[in-house]
Amino acid sequence: MGQASGELERIVHEVANLVKQGYALTNVLKQVAGELIKDSSFNKMVFNEVRDSMVKISPGNVPVGLFTQCSMIPGYYLAGKSPSVNWGDISMHLLGKMLHNLAINELKARIGNRCVEGVEVMYNYDSWTLRGKPDLDCGDYYLEFKTIMGRVTKSRLLHDLIQAGFYSVAGKKNTYILYLVLIDGIFRTIVPIEVIPEVGGMVLYAFRLWVNSVKKGNIGALTAKTTSCRVCRFRDICIMRSRNPHEIVLPGRELLDDYLEYMKEEVAKAGVRVID
């Protein structure tokens, strides 16, 4: 992006300073948005860059982050559907990336060479590939960063859990989710959750079901919803919008339920309220 890259780097630097100084997240967002809208050409450039980087789904490329949000989403991409995207979505996307990268860089600076940037892990089934990249590879385990506010849904925790489970089973080592907890927009603490490979086995099972249904031309056969439909970019065209999406019944669901209870208890200790 040429000059724009330098501008983005400057904004990231400013956001990092604001967060370290304890500014409310809403103030951070106002600062970022204010910088971005000053230059309409830059505004359009960033918008187009994010829009053009939308994931292209194919048999060799099904990102686990999308699949574990809702199995309808990769199906829509596969069918050539375009998600809705607006400046508000992009602003939040950029802000989330800034905070996320800040956390990773801070940790890397503190732990030295112990961890490196994660490389992609994959699971292949019948010419289809489910793939994803953990944030950091620390040799014996992975680290995955997630930012949560003062409240979080149970379905959000489930999404994070099965995504981390995929990293564990595909990479053959445990994954730690590091929840970066913000209360009233101010960083409070980190909650670590260890996820074992057994959890990921359920993700692979669901993926096989999904591949088999897609091959039969039915992208809606599996509707494993783990995040809110209200924030889905396909909500306006989703064939499930008039129905109640449900979570797929997975083998070993008891293990998932136990993990969810543990996660809820741990984040609650940090002042995070878990809602249904």
PDB file of N, CA and C in Angstrom, residues 40 43 46 111-112 178 183 233:
ATOM      1  N   SER A  40      -9.967  11.043   2.264  1.00  0.00           N
ATOM      2  CA  SER A  40     -10.961  10.204   1.596  1.00  0.00           C
ATOM      3  C   SER A  40     -10.325   9.168   0.673  1.00  0.00           C
ATOM      4  N   ASN A  43      -9.105   6.490   2.887  1.00  0.00           N
ATOM      5  CA  ASN A  43     -10.300   5.808   3.354  1.00  0.00           C
ATOM      6  C   ASN A  43     -10.738   4.769   2.333  1.00  0.00           C
ATOM      7  N   VAL A  46      -8.195   1.770   1.960  1.00  0.00           N
ATOM      8  CA  VAL A  46      -8.287   0.764   3.019  1.00  0.00           C
ATOM      9  C   VAL A  46      -9.552  -0.074   2.834  1.00  0.00           C
ATOM     10  N   ILE A 111       9.288 -12.422  26.157  1.00  0.00           N
ATOM     11  CA  ILE A 111       9.766 -13.807  26.283  1.00  0.00           C
ATOM     12  C   ILE A 111      10.937 -14.110  25.356  1.00  0.00           C
ATOM     13  N   GLY A 112      11.385 -13.119  24.592  1.00  0.00           N
ATOM     14  CA  GLY A 112      12.562 -13.318  23.756  1.00  0.00           C
ATOM     15  C   GLY A 112      12.305 -14.272  22.616  1.00  0.00           C
ATOM     16  N   LEU A 178      -5.159 -17.353  25.134  1.00  0.00           N
ATOM     17  CA  LEU A 178      -4.872 -16.293  26.098  1.00  0.00           C
ATOM     18  C   LEU A 178      -5.911 -15.197  25.913  1.00  0.00           C
ATOM     19  N   ILE A 183     -12.030  -4.410  30.738  1.00  0.00           N
ATOM     20  CA  ILE A 183     -13.219  -3.982  31.464  1.00  0.00           C
ATOM     21  C   ILE A 183     -13.319  -2.472  31.322  1.00  0.00           C
ATOM     22  N   ARG A 233     -21.943 -11.316   8.457  1.00  0.00           N
ATOM     23  CA  ARG A 233     -22.014 -10.496   7.241  1.00  0.00           C
ATOM     24  C   ARG A 233     -22.898 -11.109   6.159  1.00  0.00           C
TER      25      ARG A 233
END
